[in-house]
Amino acid sequence: MNIVGFNVVPYNGLIDKNEFSKYTTGVRTLDTFLFEEIEKIEEDNKSLLSVAYINDEIVGMFALSTAQTTNNETSKQSTRTFRKANMRYSNLPMISIDHFSVNKKYQYVDDPSNEQYHVGSALLNVIYETVVMLRVQYNVAIAGVSVDALPNAADWYEKQKFVYVNDEEENTPVKDAFKMIIGYEMIEKAYYILHDHKTD
């Protein structure tokens, strides 16, 4: 397994917009977000896009914003994620992944004979680092991360330890997106394991 390191820059800090226009995820809805919606979304300060490079090539992107989860929509799995906090508070502070994609060229293919760059997992760890730094360095309370996962990505998020917000969604095969979450403790654990640190 190859762990990938990135240079990550804000979308509005891109020097070469031509590189951005060449980028494709292979998924129409994700590409539509990038090429038709992101300008307006950033202008309205609804979400901000970050672009990950290796050398001069864009390998992935993610957009983050703040969000809340409410305890009346949580599943048994997410109740375990947030433990007693779900009973104490009507909502919890979250970071929302509004867009997450990997350049089609670098997407994982299940082929043992082909060396794979785990760009998606490495890119998710960049998000985890952002969350941990907000909590540890800037003392900002964050209960976890949420995402509206596309149907073909839900299994991947499950492998990354995300859980469904609604118990019924896990067994609903036809849906535009699945609301999934991961708690801060799991994020911190994953981050420190990858960086060879020990959690307290």
PDB file of N, CA, C and O in Angstrom, residues 118-192:
ATOM      1  N   HIS A 118      -3.528   4.806  -2.447  1.00  0.00           N
ATOM      2  CA  HIS A 118      -4.765   4.940  -1.680  1.00  0.00           C
ATOM      3  C   HIS A 118      -5.065   6.431  -1.470  1.00  0.00           C
ATOM      4  O   HIS A 118      -4.997   6.937  -0.345  1.00  0.00           O
ATOM      5  N   VAL A 119      -5.380   7.111  -2.565  1.00  0.00           N
ATOM      6  CA  VAL A 119      -5.585   8.556  -2.539  1.00  0.00           C
ATOM      7  C   VAL A 119      -6.782   8.906  -1.669  1.00  0.00           C
ATOM      8  O   VAL A 119      -6.729   9.855  -0.875  1.00  0.00           O
ATOM      9  N   GLY A 120      -7.889   8.151  -1.785  1.00  0.00           N
ATOM     10  CA  GLY A 120      -9.082   8.469  -1.000  1.00  0.00           C
ATOM     11  C   GLY A 120      -8.820   8.413   0.487  1.00  0.00           C
ATOM     12  O   GLY A 120      -9.169   9.345   1.228  1.00  0.00           O
ATOM     13  N   SER A 121      -8.179   7.345   0.965  1.00  0.00           N
ATOM     14  CA  SER A 121      -7.883   7.207   2.395  1.00  0.00           C
ATOM     15  C   SER A 121      -6.923   8.295   2.861  1.00  0.00           C
ATOM     16  O   SER A 121      -7.092   8.861   3.944  1.00  0.00           O
ATOM     17  N   ALA A 122      -5.910   8.582   2.045  1.00  0.00           N
ATOM     18  CA  ALA A 122      -4.950   9.619   2.414  1.00  0.00           C
ATOM     19  C   ALA A 122      -5.611  10.991   2.437  1.00  0.00           C
ATOM     20  O   ALA A 122      -5.331  11.827   3.307  1.00  0.00           O
ATOM     21  N   LEU A 123      -6.509  11.241   1.485  1.00  0.00           N
ATOM     22  CA  LEU A 123      -7.215  12.518   1.439  1.00  0.00           C
ATOM     23  C   LEU A 123      -8.144  12.668   2.643  1.00  0.00           C
ATOM     24  O   LEU A 123      -8.254  13.754   3.231  1.00  0.00           O
ATOM     25  N   LEU A 124      -8.798  11.575   3.034  1.00  0.00           N
ATOM     26  CA  LEU A 124      -9.648  11.611   4.227  1.00  0.00           C
ATOM     27  C   LEU A 124      -8.808  11.937   5.458  1.00  0.00           C
ATOM     28  O   LEU A 124      -9.251  12.670   6.350  1.00  0.00           O
ATOM     29  N   ASN A 125      -7.576  11.442   5.501  1.00  0.00           N
ATOM     30  CA  ASN A 125      -6.725  11.750   6.640  1.00  0.00           C
ATOM     31  C   ASN A 125      -6.331  13.224   6.689  1.00  0.00           C
ATOM     32  O   ASN A 125      -6.084  13.775   7.763  1.00  0.00           O
ATOM     33  N   VAL A 126      -6.280  13.886   5.524  1.00  0.00           N
ATOM     34  CA  VAL A 126      -6.048  15.340   5.499  1.00  0.00           C
ATOM     35  C   VAL A 126      -7.208  16.046   6.214  1.00  0.00           C
ATOM     36  O   VAL A 126      -7.006  16.993   6.983  1.00  0.00           O
ATOM     37  N   ILE A 127      -8.433  15.567   5.959  1.00  0.00           N
ATOM     38  CA  ILE A 127      -9.601  16.130   6.641  1.00  0.00           C
ATOM     39  C   ILE A 127      -9.503  15.857   8.137  1.00  0.00           C
ATOM     40  O   ILE A 127      -9.752  16.746   8.969  1.00  0.00           O
ATOM     41  N   TYR A 128      -9.132  14.640   8.502  1.00  0.00           N
ATOM     42  CA  TYR A 128      -8.978  14.305   9.920  1.00  0.00           C
ATOM     43  C   TYR A 128      -7.943  15.215  10.588  1.00  0.00           C
ATOM     44  O   TYR A 128      -8.126  15.655  11.725  1.00  0.00           O
ATOM     45  N   GLU A 129      -6.853  15.482   9.893  1.00  0.00           N
ATOM     46  CA  GLU A 129      -5.832  16.371  10.454  1.00  0.00           C
ATOM     47  C   GLU A 129      -6.412  17.763  10.707  1.00  0.00           C
ATOM     48  O   GLU A 129      -6.150  18.375  11.739  1.00  0.00           O
ATOM     49  N   THR A 130      -7.214  18.250   9.776  1.00  0.00           N
ATOM     50  CA  THR A 130      -7.860  19.552   9.946  1.00  0.00           C
ATOM     51  C   THR A 130      -8.745  19.551  11.190  1.00  0.00           C
ATOM     52  O   THR A 130      -8.718  20.486  11.997  1.00  0.00           O
ATOM     53  N   VAL A 131      -9.529  18.485  11.361  1.00  0.00           N
ATOM     54  CA  VAL A 131     -10.434  18.373  12.508  1.00  0.00           C
ATOM     55  C   VAL A 131      -9.640  18.317  13.815  1.00  0.00           C
ATOM     56  O   VAL A 131      -9.960  19.021  14.783  1.00  0.00           O
ATOM     57  N   VAL A 132      -8.601  17.495  13.853  1.00  0.00           N
ATOM     58  CA  VAL A 132      -7.787  17.365  15.071  1.00  0.00           C
ATOM     59  C   VAL A 132      -7.105  18.687  15.406  1.00  0.00           C
ATOM     60  O   VAL A 132      -7.065  19.108  16.574  1.00  0.00           O
ATOM     61  N   MET A 133      -6.603  19.394  14.398  1.00  0.00           N
ATOM     62  CA  MET A 133      -5.940  20.678  14.653  1.00  0.00           C
ATOM     63  C   MET A 133      -6.935  21.724  15.165  1.00  0.00           C
ATOM     64  O   MET A 133      -6.614  22.523  16.049  1.00  0.00           O
ATOM     65  N   LEU A 134      -8.140  21.719  14.619  1.00  0.00           N
ATOM     66  CA  LEU A 134      -9.166  22.638  15.125  1.00  0.00           C
ATOM     67  C   LEU A 134      -9.442  22.378  16.599  1.00  0.00           C
ATOM     68  O   LEU A 134      -9.581  23.300  17.399  1.00  0.00           O
ATOM     69  N   ARG A 135      -9.512  21.103  16.962  1.00  0.00           N
ATOM     70  CA  ARG A 135      -9.811  20.726  18.348  1.00  0.00           C
ATOM     71  C   ARG A 135      -8.625  20.965  19.278  1.00  0.00           C
ATOM     72  O   ARG A 135      -8.753  21.567  20.339  1.00  0.00           O
ATOM     73  N   VAL A 136      -7.438  20.503  18.871  1.00  0.00           N
ATOM     74  CA  VAL A 136      -6.269  20.526  19.751  1.00  0.00           C
ATOM     75  C   VAL A 136      -5.588  21.892  19.776  1.00  0.00           C
ATOM     76  O   VAL A 136      -5.263  22.414  20.837  1.00  0.00           O
ATOM     77  N   GLN A 137      -5.366  22.477  18.611  1.00  0.00           N
ATOM     78  CA  GLN A 137      -4.618  23.736  18.557  1.00  0.00           C
ATOM     79  C   GLN A 137      -5.493  24.962  18.764  1.00  0.00           C
ATOM     80  O   GLN A 137      -5.051  25.946  19.357  1.00  0.00           O
ATOM     81  N   TYR A 138      -6.735  24.905  18.261  1.00  0.00           N
ATOM     82  CA  TYR A 138      -7.582  26.093  18.315  1.00  0.00           C
ATOM     83  C   TYR A 138      -8.732  25.977  19.307  1.00  0.00           C
ATOM     84  O   TYR A 138      -9.534  26.891  19.442  1.00  0.00           O
ATOM     85  N   ASN A 139      -8.817  24.834  19.998  1.00  0.00           N
ATOM     86  CA  ASN A 139      -9.805  24.650  21.069  1.00  0.00           C
ATOM     87  C   ASN A 139     -11.239  24.845  20.575  1.00  0.00           C
ATOM     88  O   ASN A 139     -12.074  25.455  21.241  1.00  0.00           O
ATOM     89  N   VAL A 140     -11.537  24.307  19.399  1.00  0.00           N
ATOM     90  CA  VAL A 140     -12.877  24.366  18.817  1.00  0.00           C
ATOM     91  C   VAL A 140     -13.557  23.015  19.043  1.00  0.00           C
ATOM     92  O   VAL A 140     -12.998  21.974  18.684  1.00  0.00           O
ATOM     93  N   ALA A 141     -14.744  23.029  19.638  1.00  0.00           N
ATOM     94  CA  ALA A 141     -15.460  21.775  19.906  1.00  0.00           C
ATOM     95  C   ALA A 141     -16.009  21.195  18.610  1.00  0.00           C
ATOM     96  O   ALA A 141     -16.728  21.865  17.868  1.00  0.00           O
ATOM     97  N   ILE A 142     -15.655  19.940  18.348  1.00  0.00           N
ATOM     98  CA  ILE A 142     -16.159  19.218  17.181  1.00  0.00           C
ATOM     99  C   ILE A 142     -16.492  17.803  17.633  1.00  0.00           C
ATOM    100  O   ILE A 142     -15.633  17.093  18.143  1.00  0.00           O
ATOM    101  N   ALA A 143     -17.737  17.399  17.441  1.00  0.00           N
ATOM    102  CA  ALA A 143     -18.159  16.062  17.860  1.00  0.00           C
ATOM    103  C   ALA A 143     -17.818  15.001  16.821  1.00  0.00           C
ATOM    104  O   ALA A 143     -17.711  13.828  17.142  1.00  0.00           O
ATOM    105  N   GLY A 144     -17.668  15.420  15.571  1.00  0.00           N
ATOM    106  CA  GLY A 144     -17.365  14.457  14.525  1.00  0.00           C
ATOM    107  C   GLY A 144     -17.509  15.059  13.142  1.00  0.00           C
ATOM    108  O   GLY A 144     -17.582  16.283  12.986  1.00  0.00           O
ATOM    109  N   VAL A 145     -17.561  14.181  12.152  1.00  0.00           N
ATOM    110  CA  VAL A 145     -17.667  14.573  10.743  1.00  0.00           C
ATOM    111  C   VAL A 145     -18.868  13.875  10.132  1.00  0.00           C
ATOM    112  O   VAL A 145     -19.127  12.703  10.412  1.00  0.00           O
ATOM    113  N   SER A 146     -19.622  14.605   9.307  1.00  0.00           N
ATOM    114  CA  SER A 146     -20.769  14.025   8.609  1.00  0.00           C
ATOM    115  C   SER A 146     -20.562  14.118   7.104  1.00  0.00           C
ATOM    116  O   SER A 146     -19.811  14.966   6.613  1.00  0.00           O
ATOM    117  N   VAL A 147     -21.229  13.220   6.376  1.00  0.00           N
ATOM    118  CA  VAL A 147     -21.150  13.238   4.919  1.00  0.00           C
ATOM    119  C   VAL A 147     -22.451  12.678   4.359  1.00  0.00           C
ATOM    120  O   VAL A 147     -23.062  11.793   4.958  1.00  0.00           O
ATOM    121  N   ASP A 148     -22.908  13.226   3.229  1.00  0.00           N
ATOM    122  CA  ASP A 148     -23.996  12.632   2.458  1.00  0.00           C
ATOM    123  C   ASP A 148     -23.340  11.765   1.387  1.00  0.00           C
ATOM    124  O   ASP A 148     -22.929  12.256   0.339  1.00  0.00           O
ATOM    125  N   ALA A 149     -23.198  10.477   1.690  1.00  0.00           N
ATOM    126  CA  ALA A 149     -22.450   9.564   0.814  1.00  0.00           C
ATOM    127  C   ALA A 149     -23.303   9.121  -0.366  1.00  0.00           C
ATOM    128  O   ALA A 149     -24.454   8.711  -0.190  1.00  0.00           O
ATOM    129  N   LEU A 150     -22.740   9.197  -1.562  1.00  0.00           N
ATOM    130  CA  LEU A 150     -23.411   8.644  -2.735  1.00  0.00           C
ATOM    131  C   LEU A 150     -23.513   7.125  -2.580  1.00  0.00           C
ATOM    132  O   LEU A 150     -22.680   6.512  -1.907  1.00  0.00           O
ATOM    133  N   PRO A 151     -24.529   6.513  -3.188  1.00  0.00           N
ATOM    134  CA  PRO A 151     -24.725   5.062  -3.006  1.00  0.00           C
ATOM    135  C   PRO A 151     -23.492   4.221  -3.292  1.00  0.00           C
ATOM    136  O   PRO A 151     -23.198   3.273  -2.572  1.00  0.00           O
ATOM    137  N   ASN A 152     -22.730   4.584  -4.340  1.00  0.00           N
ATOM    138  CA  ASN A 152     -21.555   3.767  -4.678  1.00  0.00           C
ATOM    139  C   ASN A 152     -20.359   4.049  -3.772  1.00  0.00           C
ATOM    140  O   ASN A 152     -19.324   3.391  -3.876  1.00  0.00           O
ATOM    141  N   ALA A 153     -20.501   5.036  -2.849  1.00  0.00           N
ATOM    142  CA  ALA A 153     -19.410   5.362  -1.925  1.00  0.00           C
ATOM    143  C   ALA A 153     -19.714   4.953  -0.487  1.00  0.00           C
ATOM    144  O   ALA A 153     -18.822   4.952   0.348  1.00  0.00           O
ATOM    145  N   ALA A 154     -20.963   4.586  -0.196  1.00  0.00           N
ATOM    146  CA  ALA A 154     -21.360   4.295   1.189  1.00  0.00           C
ATOM    147  C   ALA A 154     -20.541   3.150   1.784  1.00  0.00           C
ATOM    148  O   ALA A 154     -20.113   3.220   2.948  1.00  0.00           O
ATOM    149  N   ASP A 155     -20.305   2.095   1.009  1.00  0.00           N
ATOM    150  CA  ASP A 155     -19.505   0.980   1.515  1.00  0.00           C
ATOM    151  C   ASP A 155     -18.090   1.419   1.867  1.00  0.00           C
ATOM    152  O   ASP A 155     -17.516   0.967   2.860  1.00  0.00           O
ATOM    153  N   TRP A 156     -17.520   2.290   1.036  1.00  0.00           N
ATOM    154  CA  TRP A 156     -16.167   2.787   1.315  1.00  0.00           C
ATOM    155  C   TRP A 156     -16.137   3.565   2.625  1.00  0.00           C
ATOM    156  O   TRP A 156     -15.227   3.382   3.442  1.00  0.00           O
ATOM    157  N   TYR A 157     -17.155   4.428   2.842  1.00  0.00           N
ATOM    158  CA  TYR A 157     -17.196   5.180   4.102  1.00  0.00           C
ATOM    159  C   TYR A 157     -17.365   4.242   5.296  1.00  0.00           C
ATOM    160  O   TYR A 157     -16.788   4.473   6.364  1.00  0.00           O
ATOM    161  N   GLU A 158     -18.143   3.176   5.115  1.00  0.00           N
ATOM    162  CA  GLU A 158     -18.274   2.189   6.195  1.00  0.00           C
ATOM    163  C   GLU A 158     -16.910   1.589   6.541  1.00  0.00           C
ATOM    164  O   GLU A 158     -16.592   1.399   7.716  1.00  0.00           O
ATOM    165  N   LYS A 159     -16.105   1.296   5.532  1.00  0.00           N
ATOM    166  CA  LYS A 159     -14.768   0.752   5.776  1.00  0.00           C
ATOM    167  C   LYS A 159     -13.887   1.754   6.517  1.00  0.00           C
ATOM    168  O   LYS A 159     -12.954   1.368   7.213  1.00  0.00           O
ATOM    169  N   GLN A 160     -14.207   3.038   6.359  1.00  0.00           N
ATOM    170  CA  GLN A 160     -13.457   4.082   7.072  1.00  0.00           C
ATOM    171  C   GLN A 160     -14.052   4.354   8.468  1.00  0.00           C
ATOM    172  O   GLN A 160     -13.713   5.317   9.121  1.00  0.00           O
ATOM    173  N   LYS A 161     -14.989   3.505   8.898  1.00  0.00           N
ATOM    174  CA  LYS A 161     -15.607   3.549  10.236  1.00  0.00           C
ATOM    175  C   LYS A 161     -16.716   4.594  10.386  1.00  0.00           C
ATOM    176  O   LYS A 161     -17.121   4.922  11.492  1.00  0.00           O
ATOM    177  N   PHE A 162     -17.236   5.118   9.263  1.00  0.00           N
ATOM    178  CA  PHE A 162     -18.431   5.951   9.329  1.00  0.00           C
ATOM    179  C   PHE A 162     -19.629   5.045   9.604  1.00  0.00           C
ATOM    180  O   PHE A 162     -19.628   3.873   9.216  1.00  0.00           O
ATOM    181  N   VAL A 163     -20.657   5.585  10.261  1.00  0.00           N
ATOM    182  CA  VAL A 163     -21.888   4.834  10.515  1.00  0.00           C
ATOM    183  C   VAL A 163     -23.068   5.628   9.967  1.00  0.00           C
ATOM    184  O   VAL A 163     -22.997   6.839   9.768  1.00  0.00           O
ATOM    185  N   TYR A 164     -24.184   4.916   9.732  1.00  0.00           N
ATOM    186  CA  TYR A 164     -25.387   5.561   9.217  1.00  0.00           C
ATOM    187  C   TYR A 164     -26.081   6.341  10.320  1.00  0.00           C
ATOM    188  O   TYR A 164     -26.182   5.875  11.454  1.00  0.00           O
ATOM    189  N   VAL A 165     -26.571   7.526   9.982  1.00  0.00           N
ATOM    190  CA  VAL A 165     -27.314   8.331  10.949  1.00  0.00           C
ATOM    191  C   VAL A 165     -28.678   7.713  11.217  1.00  0.00           C
ATOM    192  O   VAL A 165     -29.187   7.743  12.325  1.00  0.00           O
ATOM    193  N   ASN A 166     -29.276   7.115  10.191  1.00  0.00           N
ATOM    194  CA  ASN A 166     -30.598   6.513  10.303  1.00  0.00           C
ATOM    195  C   ASN A 166     -30.483   5.004  10.106  1.00  0.00           C
ATOM    196  O   ASN A 166     -29.942   4.546   9.099  1.00  0.00           O
ATOM    197  N   ASP A 167     -30.980   4.236  11.066  1.00  0.00           N
ATOM    198  CA  ASP A 167     -30.886   2.769  10.978  1.00  0.00           C
ATOM    199  C   ASP A 167     -31.480   2.222   9.679  1.00  0.00           C
ATOM    200  O   ASP A 167     -30.976   1.260   9.111  1.00  0.00           O
ATOM    201  N   GLU A 168     -32.575   2.827   9.206  1.00  0.00           N
ATOM    202  CA  GLU A 168     -33.258   2.310   8.022  1.00  0.00           C
ATOM    203  C   GLU A 168     -32.448   2.505   6.748  1.00  0.00           C
ATOM    204  O   GLU A 168     -32.576   1.746   5.800  1.00  0.00           O
ATOM    205  N   GLU A 169     -31.603   3.546   6.724  1.00  0.00           N
ATOM    206  CA  GLU A 169     -30.849   3.832   5.498  1.00  0.00           C
ATOM    207  C   GLU A 169     -29.879   2.713   5.143  1.00  0.00           C
ATOM    208  O   GLU A 169     -29.608   2.460   3.976  1.00  0.00           O
ATOM    209  N   GLU A 170     -29.334   2.046   6.151  1.00  0.00           N
ATOM    210  CA  GLU A 170     -28.338   1.012   5.897  1.00  0.00           C
ATOM    211  C   GLU A 170     -28.877  -0.096   4.993  1.00  0.00           C
ATOM    212  O   GLU A 170     -28.148  -0.682   4.209  1.00  0.00           O
ATOM    213  N   ASN A 171     -30.188  -0.336   5.084  1.00  0.00           N
ATOM    214  CA  ASN A 171     -30.801  -1.409   4.297  1.00  0.00           C
ATOM    215  C   ASN A 171     -31.696  -0.880   3.175  1.00  0.00           C
ATOM    216  O   ASN A 171     -32.545  -1.601   2.668  1.00  0.00           O
ATOM    217  N   THR A 172     -31.498   0.385   2.807  1.00  0.00           N
ATOM    218  CA  THR A 172     -32.261   0.978   1.713  1.00  0.00           C
ATOM    219  C   THR A 172     -31.372   1.022   0.467  1.00  0.00           C
ATOM    220  O   THR A 172     -30.450   1.832   0.391  1.00  0.00           O
ATOM    221  N   PRO A 173     -31.603   0.137  -0.506  1.00  0.00           N
ATOM    222  CA  PRO A 173     -30.684   0.053  -1.643  1.00  0.00           C
ATOM    223  C   PRO A 173     -30.775   1.231  -2.611  1.00  0.00           C
ATOM    224  O   PRO A 173     -29.787   1.610  -3.209  1.00  0.00           O
ATOM    225  N   VAL A 174     -31.957   1.823  -2.778  1.00  0.00           N
ATOM    226  CA  VAL A 174     -32.131   2.892  -3.762  1.00  0.00           C
ATOM    227  C   VAL A 174     -32.329   4.216  -3.034  1.00  0.00           C
ATOM    228  O   VAL A 174     -33.346   4.440  -2.400  1.00  0.00           O
ATOM    229  N   LYS A 175     -31.323   5.086  -3.141  1.00  0.00           N
ATOM    230  CA  LYS A 175     -31.374   6.376  -2.477  1.00  0.00           C
ATOM    231  C   LYS A 175     -30.347   7.274  -3.141  1.00  0.00           C
ATOM    232  O   LYS A 175     -29.320   6.809  -3.627  1.00  0.00           O
ATOM    233  N   ASP A 176     -30.615   8.587  -3.169  1.00  0.00           N
ATOM    234  CA  ASP A 176     -29.661   9.508  -3.786  1.00  0.00           C
ATOM    235  C   ASP A 176     -28.384   9.634  -2.962  1.00  0.00           C
ATOM    236  O   ASP A 176     -27.294   9.763  -3.503  1.00  0.00           O
ATOM    237  N   ALA A 177     -28.531   9.642  -1.620  1.00  0.00           N
ATOM    238  CA  ALA A 177     -27.377   9.786  -0.737  1.00  0.00           C
ATOM    239  C   ALA A 177     -27.730   9.245   0.642  1.00  0.00           C
ATOM    240  O   ALA A 177     -28.904   9.192   1.018  1.00  0.00           O
ATOM    241  N   PHE A 178     -26.698   8.841   1.376  1.00  0.00           N
ATOM    242  CA  PHE A 178     -26.871   8.292   2.717  1.00  0.00           C
ATOM    243  C   PHE A 178     -26.141   9.183   3.711  1.00  0.00           C
ATOM    244  O   PHE A 178     -24.939   9.427   3.551  1.00  0.00           O
ATOM    245  N   LYS A 179     -26.844   9.663   4.721  1.00  0.00           N
ATOM    246  CA  LYS A 179     -26.221  10.481   5.760  1.00  0.00           C
ATOM    247  C   LYS A 179     -25.416   9.580   6.682  1.00  0.00           C
ATOM    248  O   LYS A 179     -25.953   8.658   7.274  1.00  0.00           O
ATOM    249  N   MET A 180     -24.107   9.854   6.768  1.00  0.00           N
ATOM    250  CA  MET A 180     -23.205   9.048   7.580  1.00  0.00           C
ATOM    251  C   MET A 180     -22.339   9.957   8.448  1.00  0.00           C
ATOM    252  O   MET A 180     -22.095  11.122   8.089  1.00  0.00           O
ATOM    253  N   ILE A 181     -21.873   9.418   9.583  1.00  0.00           N
ATOM    254  CA  ILE A 181     -21.072  10.202  10.511  1.00  0.00           C
ATOM    255  C   ILE A 181     -19.934   9.354  11.081  1.00  0.00           C
ATOM    256  O   ILE A 181     -19.995   8.125  11.074  1.00  0.00           O
ATOM    257  N   ILE A 182     -18.924  10.051  11.574  1.00  0.00           N
ATOM    258  CA  ILE A 182     -17.865   9.426  12.362  1.00  0.00           C
ATOM    259  C   ILE A 182     -17.563  10.349  13.526  1.00  0.00           C
ATOM    260  O   ILE A 182     -17.514  11.580  13.363  1.00  0.00           O
ATOM    261  N   GLY A 183     -17.406   9.777  14.716  1.00  0.00           N
ATOM    262  CA  GLY A 183     -17.179  10.569  15.916  1.00  0.00           C
ATOM    263  C   GLY A 183     -15.736  11.029  16.054  1.00  0.00           C
ATOM    264  O   GLY A 183     -14.813  10.436  15.490  1.00  0.00           O
ATOM    265  N   TYR A 184     -15.544  12.087  16.846  1.00  0.00           N
ATOM    266  CA  TYR A 184     -14.211  12.673  17.005  1.00  0.00           C
ATOM    267  C   TYR A 184     -13.201  11.667  17.548  1.00  0.00           C
ATOM    268  O   TYR A 184     -12.053  11.637  17.107  1.00  0.00           O
ATOM    269  N   GLU A 185     -13.600  10.840  18.501  1.00  0.00           N
ATOM    270  CA  GLU A 185     -12.652   9.884  19.090  1.00  0.00           C
ATOM    271  C   GLU A 185     -12.062   8.964  18.022  1.00  0.00           C
ATOM    272  O   GLU A 185     -10.866   8.666  18.040  1.00  0.00           O
ATOM    273  N   MET A 186     -12.887   8.503  17.108  1.00  0.00           N
ATOM    274  CA  MET A 186     -12.412   7.625  16.033  1.00  0.00           C
ATOM    275  C   MET A 186     -11.506   8.387  15.065  1.00  0.00           C
ATOM    276  O   MET A 186     -10.503   7.855  14.583  1.00  0.00           O
ATOM    277  N   ILE A 187     -11.851   9.639  14.797  1.00  0.00           N
ATOM    278  CA  ILE A 187     -11.027  10.484  13.924  1.00  0.00           C
ATOM    279  C   ILE A 187      -9.645  10.676  14.539  1.00  0.00           C
ATOM    280  O   ILE A 187      -8.613  10.510  13.875  1.00  0.00           O
ATOM    281  N   GLU A 188      -9.623  11.024  15.814  1.00  0.00           N
ATOM    282  CA  GLU A 188      -8.358  11.268  16.504  1.00  0.00           C
ATOM    283  C   GLU A 188      -7.502   9.997  16.526  1.00  0.00           C
ATOM    284  O   GLU A 188      -6.295  10.030  16.277  1.00  0.00           O
ATOM    285  N   LYS A 189      -8.141   8.872  16.792  1.00  0.00           N
ATOM    286  CA  LYS A 189      -7.426   7.597  16.827  1.00  0.00           C
ATOM    287  C   LYS A 189      -6.797   7.296  15.469  1.00  0.00           C
ATOM    288  O   LYS A 189      -5.615   6.945  15.375  1.00  0.00           O
ATOM    289  N   ALA A 190      -7.579   7.439  14.394  1.00  0.00           N
ATOM    290  CA  ALA A 190      -7.070   7.176  13.045  1.00  0.00           C
ATOM    291  C   ALA A 190      -5.922   8.124  12.697  1.00  0.00           C
ATOM    292  O   ALA A 190      -4.911   7.719  12.114  1.00  0.00           O
ATOM    293  N   TYR A 191      -6.072   9.379  13.077  1.00  0.00           N
ATOM    294  CA  TYR A 191      -5.043  10.380  12.784  1.00  0.00           C
ATOM    295  C   TYR A 191      -3.738  10.045  13.496  1.00  0.00           C
ATOM    296  O   TYR A 191      -2.670  10.023  12.885  1.00  0.00           O
ATOM    297  N   TYR A 192      -3.816   9.758  14.782  1.00  0.00           N
ATOM    298  CA  TYR A 192      -2.592   9.498  15.541  1.00  0.00           C
ATOM    299  C   TYR A 192      -1.949   8.166  15.185  1.00  0.00           C
ATOM    300  O   TYR A 192      -0.723   8.034  15.217  1.00  0.00           O
TER     301      TYR A 192
END
